[in-house]
Tab-separated table of C-alpha atoms in Angstrom:
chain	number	residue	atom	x	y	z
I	1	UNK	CA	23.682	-21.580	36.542
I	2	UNK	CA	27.075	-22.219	34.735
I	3	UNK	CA	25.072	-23.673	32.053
I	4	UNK	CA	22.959	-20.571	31.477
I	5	UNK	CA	26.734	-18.459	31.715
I	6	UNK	CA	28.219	-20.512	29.445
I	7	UNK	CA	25.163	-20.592	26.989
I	8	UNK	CA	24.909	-16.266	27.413
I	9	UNK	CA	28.488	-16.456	26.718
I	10	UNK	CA	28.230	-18.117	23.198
I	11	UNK	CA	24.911	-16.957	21.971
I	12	UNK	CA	23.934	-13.631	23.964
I	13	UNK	CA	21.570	-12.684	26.451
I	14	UNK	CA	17.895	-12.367	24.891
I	15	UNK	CA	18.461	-8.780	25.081
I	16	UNK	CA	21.461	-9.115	23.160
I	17	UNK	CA	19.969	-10.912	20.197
I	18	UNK	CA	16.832	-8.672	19.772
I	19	UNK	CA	19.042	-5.648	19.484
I	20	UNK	CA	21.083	-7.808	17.160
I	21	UNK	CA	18.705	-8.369	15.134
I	22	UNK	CA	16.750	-4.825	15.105
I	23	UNK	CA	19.700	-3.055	14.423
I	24	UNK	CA	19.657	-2.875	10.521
I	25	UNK	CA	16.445	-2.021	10.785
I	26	UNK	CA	17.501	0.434	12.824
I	27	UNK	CA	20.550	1.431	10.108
I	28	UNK	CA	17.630	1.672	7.546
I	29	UNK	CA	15.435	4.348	9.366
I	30	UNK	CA	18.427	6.455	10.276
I	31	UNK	CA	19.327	6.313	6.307
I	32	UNK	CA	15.864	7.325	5.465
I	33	UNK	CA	16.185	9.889	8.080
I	34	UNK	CA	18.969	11.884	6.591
I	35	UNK	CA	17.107	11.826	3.102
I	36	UNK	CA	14.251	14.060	4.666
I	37	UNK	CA	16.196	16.808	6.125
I	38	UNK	CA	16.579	19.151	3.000
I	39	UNK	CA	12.759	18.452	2.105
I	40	UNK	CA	10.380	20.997	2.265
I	41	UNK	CA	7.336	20.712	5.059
I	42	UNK	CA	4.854	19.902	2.030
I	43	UNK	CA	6.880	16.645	0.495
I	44	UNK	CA	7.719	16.133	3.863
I	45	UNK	CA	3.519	15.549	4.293
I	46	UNK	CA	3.696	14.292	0.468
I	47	UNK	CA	5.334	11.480	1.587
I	48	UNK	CA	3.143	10.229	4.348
I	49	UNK	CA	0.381	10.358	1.051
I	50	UNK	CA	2.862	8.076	-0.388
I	51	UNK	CA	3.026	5.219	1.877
I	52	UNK	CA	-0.687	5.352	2.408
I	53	UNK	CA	-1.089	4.765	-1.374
I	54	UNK	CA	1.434	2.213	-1.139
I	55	UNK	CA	-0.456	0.582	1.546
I	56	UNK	CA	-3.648	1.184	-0.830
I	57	UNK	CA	-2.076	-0.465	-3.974
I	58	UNK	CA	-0.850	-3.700	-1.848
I	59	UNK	CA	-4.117	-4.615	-1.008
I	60	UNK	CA	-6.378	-3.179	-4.120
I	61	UNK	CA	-7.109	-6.374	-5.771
I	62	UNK	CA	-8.225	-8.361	-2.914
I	63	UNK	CA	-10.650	-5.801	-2.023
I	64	UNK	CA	-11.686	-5.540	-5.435
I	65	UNK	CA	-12.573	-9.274	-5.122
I	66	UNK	CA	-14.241	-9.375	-1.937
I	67	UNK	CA	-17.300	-6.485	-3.822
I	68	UNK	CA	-17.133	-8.762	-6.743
I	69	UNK	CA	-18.084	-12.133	-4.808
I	70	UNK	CA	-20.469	-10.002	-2.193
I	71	UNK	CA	-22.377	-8.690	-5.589
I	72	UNK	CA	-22.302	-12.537	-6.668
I	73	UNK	CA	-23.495	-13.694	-2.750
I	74	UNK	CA	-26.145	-11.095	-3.495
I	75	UNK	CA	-28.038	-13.236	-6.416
I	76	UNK	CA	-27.453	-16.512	-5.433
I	77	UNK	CA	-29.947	-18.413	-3.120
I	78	UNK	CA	-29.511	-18.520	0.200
I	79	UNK	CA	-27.929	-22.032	0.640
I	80	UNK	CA	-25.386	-21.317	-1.517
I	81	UNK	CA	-24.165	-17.941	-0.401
I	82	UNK	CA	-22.112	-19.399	2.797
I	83	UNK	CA	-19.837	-20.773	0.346
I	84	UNK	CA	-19.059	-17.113	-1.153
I	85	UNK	CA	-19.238	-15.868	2.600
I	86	UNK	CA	-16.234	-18.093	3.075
I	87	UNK	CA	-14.311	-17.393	0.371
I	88	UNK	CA	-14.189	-13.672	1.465
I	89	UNK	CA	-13.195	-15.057	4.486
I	90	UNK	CA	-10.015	-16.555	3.276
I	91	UNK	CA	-9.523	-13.083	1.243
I	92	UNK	CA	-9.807	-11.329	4.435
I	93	UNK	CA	-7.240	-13.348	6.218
I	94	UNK	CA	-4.502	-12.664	3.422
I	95	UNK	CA	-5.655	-9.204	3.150
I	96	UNK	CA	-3.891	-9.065	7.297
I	97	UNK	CA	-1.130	-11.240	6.036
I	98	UNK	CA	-0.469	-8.731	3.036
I	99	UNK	CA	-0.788	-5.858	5.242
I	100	UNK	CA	1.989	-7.402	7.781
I	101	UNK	CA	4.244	-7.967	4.941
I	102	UNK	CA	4.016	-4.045	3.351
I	103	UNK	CA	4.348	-2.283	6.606
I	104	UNK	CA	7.370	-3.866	7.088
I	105	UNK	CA	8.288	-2.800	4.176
I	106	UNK	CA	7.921	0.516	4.465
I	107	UNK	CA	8.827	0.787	8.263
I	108	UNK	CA	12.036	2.549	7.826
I	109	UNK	CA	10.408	5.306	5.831
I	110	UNK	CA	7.636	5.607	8.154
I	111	UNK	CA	9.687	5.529	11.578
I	112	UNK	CA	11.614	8.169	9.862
I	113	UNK	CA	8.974	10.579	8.805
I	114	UNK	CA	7.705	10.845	12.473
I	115	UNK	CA	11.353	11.873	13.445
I	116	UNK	CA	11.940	14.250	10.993
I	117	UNK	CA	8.024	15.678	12.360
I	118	UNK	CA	9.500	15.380	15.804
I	119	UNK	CA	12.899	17.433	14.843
I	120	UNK	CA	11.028	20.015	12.685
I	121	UNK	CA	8.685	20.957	15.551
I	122	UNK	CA	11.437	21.223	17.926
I	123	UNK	CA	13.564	23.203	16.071
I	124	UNK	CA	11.049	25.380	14.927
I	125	UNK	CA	8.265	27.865	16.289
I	126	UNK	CA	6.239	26.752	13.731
I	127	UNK	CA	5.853	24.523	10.384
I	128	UNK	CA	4.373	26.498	7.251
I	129	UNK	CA	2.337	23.941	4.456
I	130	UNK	CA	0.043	24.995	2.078
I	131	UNK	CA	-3.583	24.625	3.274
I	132	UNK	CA	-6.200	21.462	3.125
I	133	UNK	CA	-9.718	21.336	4.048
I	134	UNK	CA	-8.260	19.168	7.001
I	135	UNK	CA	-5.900	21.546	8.133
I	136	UNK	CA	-8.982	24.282	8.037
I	137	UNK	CA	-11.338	22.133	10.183
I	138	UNK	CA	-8.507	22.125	12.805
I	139	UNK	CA	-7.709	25.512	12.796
I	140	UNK	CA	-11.369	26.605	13.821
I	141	UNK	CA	-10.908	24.652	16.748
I	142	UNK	CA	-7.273	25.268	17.515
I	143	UNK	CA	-4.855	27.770	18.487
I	144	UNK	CA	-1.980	25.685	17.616
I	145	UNK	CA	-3.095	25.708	14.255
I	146	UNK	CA	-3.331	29.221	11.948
I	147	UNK	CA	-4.501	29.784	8.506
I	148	UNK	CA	-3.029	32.632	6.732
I	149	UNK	CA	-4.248	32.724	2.954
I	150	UNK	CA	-3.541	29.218	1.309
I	151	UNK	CA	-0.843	28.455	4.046
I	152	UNK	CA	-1.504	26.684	7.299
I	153	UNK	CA	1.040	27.028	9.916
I	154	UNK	CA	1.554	24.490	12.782
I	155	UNK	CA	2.596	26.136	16.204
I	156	UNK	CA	5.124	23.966	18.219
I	157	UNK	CA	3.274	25.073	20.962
I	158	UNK	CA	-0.414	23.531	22.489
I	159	UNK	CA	-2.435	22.647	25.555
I	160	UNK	CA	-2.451	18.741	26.139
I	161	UNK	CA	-3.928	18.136	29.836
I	162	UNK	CA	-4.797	21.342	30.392
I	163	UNK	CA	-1.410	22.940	30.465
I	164	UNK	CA	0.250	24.609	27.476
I	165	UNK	CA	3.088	22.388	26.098
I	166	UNK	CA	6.252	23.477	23.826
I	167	UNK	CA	7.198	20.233	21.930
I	168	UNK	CA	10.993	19.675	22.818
I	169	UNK	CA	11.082	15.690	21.843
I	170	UNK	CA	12.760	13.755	19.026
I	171	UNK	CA	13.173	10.289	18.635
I	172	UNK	CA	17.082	8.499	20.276
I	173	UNK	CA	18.116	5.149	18.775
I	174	UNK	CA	16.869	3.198	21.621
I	175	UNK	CA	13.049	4.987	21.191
I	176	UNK	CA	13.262	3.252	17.861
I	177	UNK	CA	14.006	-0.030	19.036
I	178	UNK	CA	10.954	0.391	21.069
I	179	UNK	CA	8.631	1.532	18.167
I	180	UNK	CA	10.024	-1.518	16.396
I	181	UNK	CA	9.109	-3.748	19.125
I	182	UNK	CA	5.420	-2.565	20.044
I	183	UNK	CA	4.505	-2.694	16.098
I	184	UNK	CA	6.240	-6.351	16.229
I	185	UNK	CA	3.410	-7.234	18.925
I	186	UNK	CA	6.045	-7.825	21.377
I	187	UNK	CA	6.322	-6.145	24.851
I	188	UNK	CA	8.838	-2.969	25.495
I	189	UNK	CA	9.927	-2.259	29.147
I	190	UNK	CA	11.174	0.813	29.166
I	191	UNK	CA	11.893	3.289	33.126
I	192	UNK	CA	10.303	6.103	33.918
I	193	UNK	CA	11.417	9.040	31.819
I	194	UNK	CA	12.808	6.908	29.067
I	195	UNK	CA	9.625	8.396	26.702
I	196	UNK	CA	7.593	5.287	26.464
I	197	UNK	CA	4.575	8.069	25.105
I	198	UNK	CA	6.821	9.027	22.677
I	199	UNK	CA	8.327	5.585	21.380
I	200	UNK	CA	4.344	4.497	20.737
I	201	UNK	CA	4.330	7.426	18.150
I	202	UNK	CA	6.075	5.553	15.571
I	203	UNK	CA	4.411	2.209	15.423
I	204	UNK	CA	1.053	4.011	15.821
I	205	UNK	CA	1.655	5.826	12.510
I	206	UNK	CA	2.525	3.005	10.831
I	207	UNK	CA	-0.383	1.036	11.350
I	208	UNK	CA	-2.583	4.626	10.913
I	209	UNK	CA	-1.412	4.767	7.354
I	210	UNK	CA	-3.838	1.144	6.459
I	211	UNK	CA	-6.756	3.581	7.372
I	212	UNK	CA	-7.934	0.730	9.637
I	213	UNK	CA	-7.579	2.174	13.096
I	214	UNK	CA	-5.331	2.378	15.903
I	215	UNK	CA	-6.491	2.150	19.545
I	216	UNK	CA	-3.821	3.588	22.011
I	217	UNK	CA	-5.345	2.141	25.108
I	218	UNK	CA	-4.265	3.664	29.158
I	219	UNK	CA	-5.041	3.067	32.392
I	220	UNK	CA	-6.970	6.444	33.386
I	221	UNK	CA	-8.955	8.724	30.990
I	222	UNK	CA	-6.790	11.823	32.381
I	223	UNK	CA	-3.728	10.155	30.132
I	224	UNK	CA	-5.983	9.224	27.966
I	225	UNK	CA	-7.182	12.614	26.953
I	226	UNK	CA	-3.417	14.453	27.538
I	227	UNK	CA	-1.571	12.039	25.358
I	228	UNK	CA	-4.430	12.276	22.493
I	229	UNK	CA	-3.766	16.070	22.657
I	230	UNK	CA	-0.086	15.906	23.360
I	231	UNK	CA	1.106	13.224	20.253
I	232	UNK	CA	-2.187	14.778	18.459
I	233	UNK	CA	-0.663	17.238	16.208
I	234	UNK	CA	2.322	14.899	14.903
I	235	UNK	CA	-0.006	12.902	13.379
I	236	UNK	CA	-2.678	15.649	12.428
I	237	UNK	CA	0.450	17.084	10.641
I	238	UNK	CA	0.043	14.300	7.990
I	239	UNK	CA	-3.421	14.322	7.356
I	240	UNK	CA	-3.935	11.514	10.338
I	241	UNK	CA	-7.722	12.007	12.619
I	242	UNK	CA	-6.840	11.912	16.109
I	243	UNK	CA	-9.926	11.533	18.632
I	244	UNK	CA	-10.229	9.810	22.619
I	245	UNK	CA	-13.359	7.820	23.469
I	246	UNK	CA	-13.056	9.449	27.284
I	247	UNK	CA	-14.459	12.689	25.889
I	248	UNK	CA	-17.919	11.302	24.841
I	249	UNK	CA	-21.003	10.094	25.716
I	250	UNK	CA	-21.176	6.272	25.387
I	251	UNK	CA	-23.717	5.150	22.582
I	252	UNK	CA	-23.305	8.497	21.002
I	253	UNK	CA	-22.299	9.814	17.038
I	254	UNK	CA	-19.393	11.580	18.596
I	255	UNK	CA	-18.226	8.309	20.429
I	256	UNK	CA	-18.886	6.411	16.834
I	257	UNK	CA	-16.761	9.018	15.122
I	258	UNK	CA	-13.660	8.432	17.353
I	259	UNK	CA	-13.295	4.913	17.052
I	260	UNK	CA	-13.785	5.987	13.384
I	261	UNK	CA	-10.725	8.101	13.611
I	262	UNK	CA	-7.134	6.930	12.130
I	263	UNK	CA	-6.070	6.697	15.974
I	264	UNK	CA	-7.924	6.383	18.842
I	265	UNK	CA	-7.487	6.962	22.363
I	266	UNK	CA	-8.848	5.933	25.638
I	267	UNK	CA	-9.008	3.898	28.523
I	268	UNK	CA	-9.225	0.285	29.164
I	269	UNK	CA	-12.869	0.418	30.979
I	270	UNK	CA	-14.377	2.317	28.145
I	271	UNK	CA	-12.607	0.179	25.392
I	272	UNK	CA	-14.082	-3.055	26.894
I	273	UNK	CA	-17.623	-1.750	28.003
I	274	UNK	CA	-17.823	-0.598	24.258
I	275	UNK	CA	-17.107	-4.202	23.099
I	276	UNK	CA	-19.644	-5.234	25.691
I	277	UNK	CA	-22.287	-3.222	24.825
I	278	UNK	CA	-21.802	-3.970	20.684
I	279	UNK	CA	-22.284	-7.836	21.475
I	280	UNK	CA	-25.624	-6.522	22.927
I	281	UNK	CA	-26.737	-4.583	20.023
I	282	UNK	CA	-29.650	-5.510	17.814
I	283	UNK	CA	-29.276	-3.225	14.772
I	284	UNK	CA	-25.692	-2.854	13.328
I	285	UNK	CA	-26.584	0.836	13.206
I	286	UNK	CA	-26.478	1.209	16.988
I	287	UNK	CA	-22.507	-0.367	16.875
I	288	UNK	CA	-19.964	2.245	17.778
I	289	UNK	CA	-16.592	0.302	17.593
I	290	UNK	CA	-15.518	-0.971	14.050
I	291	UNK	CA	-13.103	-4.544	13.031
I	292	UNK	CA	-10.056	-4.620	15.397
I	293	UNK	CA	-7.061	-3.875	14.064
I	294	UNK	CA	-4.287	-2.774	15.648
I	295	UNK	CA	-3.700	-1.810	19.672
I	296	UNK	CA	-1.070	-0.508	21.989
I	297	UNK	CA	-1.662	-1.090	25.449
I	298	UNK	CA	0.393	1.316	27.727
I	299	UNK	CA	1.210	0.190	31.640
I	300	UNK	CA	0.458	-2.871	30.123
I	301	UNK	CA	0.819	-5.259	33.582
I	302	UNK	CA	-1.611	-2.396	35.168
I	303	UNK	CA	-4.084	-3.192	32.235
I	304	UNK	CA	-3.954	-6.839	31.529
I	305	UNK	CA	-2.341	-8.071	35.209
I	306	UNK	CA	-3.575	-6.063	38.107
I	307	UNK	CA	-6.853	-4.351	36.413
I	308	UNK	CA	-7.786	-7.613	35.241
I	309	UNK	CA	-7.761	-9.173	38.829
I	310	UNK	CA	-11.459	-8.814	39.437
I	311	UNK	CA	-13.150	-10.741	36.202
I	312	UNK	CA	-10.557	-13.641	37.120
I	313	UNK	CA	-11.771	-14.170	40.800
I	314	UNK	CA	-15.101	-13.883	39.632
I	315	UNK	CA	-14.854	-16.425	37.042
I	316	UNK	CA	-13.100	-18.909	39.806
I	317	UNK	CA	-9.890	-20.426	39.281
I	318	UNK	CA	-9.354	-23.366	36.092
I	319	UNK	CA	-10.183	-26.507	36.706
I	320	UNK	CA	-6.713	-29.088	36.006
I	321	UNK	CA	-9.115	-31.701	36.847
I	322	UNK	CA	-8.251	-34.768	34.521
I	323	UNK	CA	-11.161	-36.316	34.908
I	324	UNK	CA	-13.078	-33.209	33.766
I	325	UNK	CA	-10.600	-33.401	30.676
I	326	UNK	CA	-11.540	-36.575	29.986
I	327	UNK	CA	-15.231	-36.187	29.735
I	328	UNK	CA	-14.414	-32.584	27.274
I	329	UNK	CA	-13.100	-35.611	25.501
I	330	UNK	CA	-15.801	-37.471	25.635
I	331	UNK	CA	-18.154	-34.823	24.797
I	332	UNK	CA	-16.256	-32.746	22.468
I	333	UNK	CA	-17.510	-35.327	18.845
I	334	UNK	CA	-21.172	-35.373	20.143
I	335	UNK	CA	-21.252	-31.404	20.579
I	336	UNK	CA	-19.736	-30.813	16.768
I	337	UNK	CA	-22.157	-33.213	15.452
I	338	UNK	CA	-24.944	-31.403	17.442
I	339	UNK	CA	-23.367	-28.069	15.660
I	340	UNK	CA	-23.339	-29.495	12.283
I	341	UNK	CA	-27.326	-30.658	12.493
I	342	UNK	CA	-27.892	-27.582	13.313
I	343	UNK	CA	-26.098	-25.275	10.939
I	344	UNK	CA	-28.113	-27.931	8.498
I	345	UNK	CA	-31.374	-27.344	9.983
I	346	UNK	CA	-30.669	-23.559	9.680
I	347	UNK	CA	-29.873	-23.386	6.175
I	348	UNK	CA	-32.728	-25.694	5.605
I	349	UNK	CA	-34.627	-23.253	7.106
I	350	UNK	CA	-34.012	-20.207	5.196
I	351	UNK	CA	-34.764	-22.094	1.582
I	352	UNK	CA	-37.802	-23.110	2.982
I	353	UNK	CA	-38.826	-19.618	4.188
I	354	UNK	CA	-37.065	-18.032	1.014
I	355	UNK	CA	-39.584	-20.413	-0.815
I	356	UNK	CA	-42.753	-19.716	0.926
I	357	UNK	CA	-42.035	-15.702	0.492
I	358	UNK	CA	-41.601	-16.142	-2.657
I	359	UNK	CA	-45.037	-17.570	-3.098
I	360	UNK	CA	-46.495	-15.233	-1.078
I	361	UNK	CA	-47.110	-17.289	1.710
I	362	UNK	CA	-45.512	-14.354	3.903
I	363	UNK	CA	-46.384	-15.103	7.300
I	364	UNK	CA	-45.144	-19.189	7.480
I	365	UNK	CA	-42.150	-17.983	5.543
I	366	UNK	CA	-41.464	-14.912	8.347
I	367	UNK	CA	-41.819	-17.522	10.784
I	368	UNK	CA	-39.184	-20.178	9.456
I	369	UNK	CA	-37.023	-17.194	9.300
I	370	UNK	CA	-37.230	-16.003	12.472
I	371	UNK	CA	-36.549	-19.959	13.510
I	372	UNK	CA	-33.362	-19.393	11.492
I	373	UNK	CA	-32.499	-16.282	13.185
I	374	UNK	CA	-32.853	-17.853	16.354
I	375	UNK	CA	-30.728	-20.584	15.414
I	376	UNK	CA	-27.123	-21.145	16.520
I	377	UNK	CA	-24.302	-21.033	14.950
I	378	UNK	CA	-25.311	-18.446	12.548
I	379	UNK	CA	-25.544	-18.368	9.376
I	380	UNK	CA	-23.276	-15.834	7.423
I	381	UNK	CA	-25.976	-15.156	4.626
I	382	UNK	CA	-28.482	-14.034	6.959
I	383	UNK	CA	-26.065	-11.866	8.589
């Protein structure tokens, strides 16, 4: 225990060198911060446009390349396209990597647009803009939201959980650190009344602006639902779709169109019987979540700790069997040559039915490709 004194004495605690570390980043939102409070509401939304085109530009190349080498996949034969498959692959993975690098980039900016949003709608009644398609779809569904002429004004006042709310929240210092945390992956404990809702705000913007998705998972769908409608409008304000999963029909175009949304809602159940049911599906039509990209779990020892109790007993506790270890071993060589044969024997199998539909031969060649279907691992040109 001295040890660990003397250690906390010299370097810090943990806690100590996280905050250490956050604070210029910290420095460099409140800096951005004071830049926005002369702008008007519209360059105040301008500037949301801004980092999404930044975001945009970063990655414009690569994407460019991937619909270059999926038109090339497209003429080559069908033994040759894995090769292309992989390559866009590989593009993929730095497209995440590029992605990681620019919103930390723009961070500061971003963090700081929210809490100039925040301040605005606290210190006002409401925000005037001039008007956007988007802001007229909301209006005919909201009260909150009022078009008069070409302007649109934003209330500070709206039902979220059934009860009408006036927004009285901005952003403290240590909210920040919090935003900075959850977008860094990392956990953020924060007590009761400390606005953990309010901290996930900020790195749920950021990530909203790749036009990806955000999933803002909770533990019930009442939460669910209030929090969609409660942090709803601070992102509607720039442009940002807001929907929850909880307020649809599984399998259904409304679910489809939430997880379609910049941010999504809902609750852990519904999130995972989703996933479930897509690894069932057998037409990519009939899929109603889209790629992963970015999630914050709130309560998260309630979601991933106590929650998660019931598929662990079922599963039965891990085996630290050495033997067993051993024999994976063993085993482990003869199973990747067994995969290799096979991802052979597939490919093999769609040239030879490729070939026999090309001469017409229709029914042998449907049936070597339904072999090849049926054959594991898959093979990305058939998918």
């Amino acid at each position: 225990m001295n040890i660990v004194k003397t250690l906390s004495k010299l370097f810090g605690s943990k806690s100590e060198r996280d905050i250490k570390e956050i604070s210029p980043i910290v420095d460099n939102i409140l800096a951005e911060y004071e830049k926005l409070n002369n702008i008007s509401n519209d360059e105040l939304r301008q500037k949301s446009k801004q980092l999404k085109q930044v975001v945009s530009d970063f990655t414009a190349d690569d994407y460019q390349e991937i619909l270059r080498l999926k038109n090339e996949a497209d003429k080559l034969n069908i033994d040759k396209r894995e090769d292309v498959y992989n390559q866009i692959d590989k593009i993929e993975k730095a497209i995440d990597d590029k992605i990681e690098d620019v919103l930390n980039q723009i961070l500061p900016e971003a963090f700081a647009l929210v809490k100039e949003t925040a301040r605005r709608f606290n210190d006002n009644e409401y925000l005037e803009v001039e008007a956007n398609d988007f802001d007229k779809d909301l209006a005919a569904n909201r009260d909150s939201i009022e078009i008069k002429g070409d302007k649109a004004l934003y209330k500070n006042k709206w039902i979220a959980g059934g009860t009408e709310i006036t927004w009285d929240m901005v952003h403290y210092d240590v909210q920040l650190i919090g935003g900075i945390e959850l977008h860094q992956g990392k956990i953020a404990e924060m007590a009761t009344g400390e606005g953990k809702t309010l901290v996930a705000t900020l790195p749920v913007f950021l990530n909203a602006l790749t036009g990806r998705g955000v999933h803002l998972v909770t533990v019930n769908d009442y939460l669910a639902k209030r929090d969609s409608e409660w942090m709803g409008p601070i992102y509607e304000f720039h442009g940002l779709r807001v929907d929850c999963i909880d307020k649809h029909q599984p399998n259904s175009d409304e679910r489809r169109k939430a997880y379609n949304a910049d941010i999504t809602f809902g609750t852990n159940n519904e999130f995972g019987f989703d996933y479930l049911r897509d690894n069932m599906t057998a037409n990519p039509s009939e899929l109603v979540q889209r790629k992963h990209n970015y999630t914050i779990v709130d309560e998260v020892d309630s979601v991933l700790i106590d929650d998660a109790r019931t598929p662990l007993i079922i599963s039965g506790p891990v085996s630290h069997n050495k033997g067993e270890e051993a024999l994976f071993q063993e085993l482990k060589p003869k199973v990747v040559k067994l995969v290799n044969a096979q991802q052979k024997l597939v490919t093999s199998l769609l040239v030879e039915a490729k070939n026999l539909i090309a001469k017409n031969d229709e029914e042998k060649g449907a049936f070597q490709l339904l072999r090849a279907f049926k054959g594991l691992p898959k093979n990305k040109a058939i998918i």
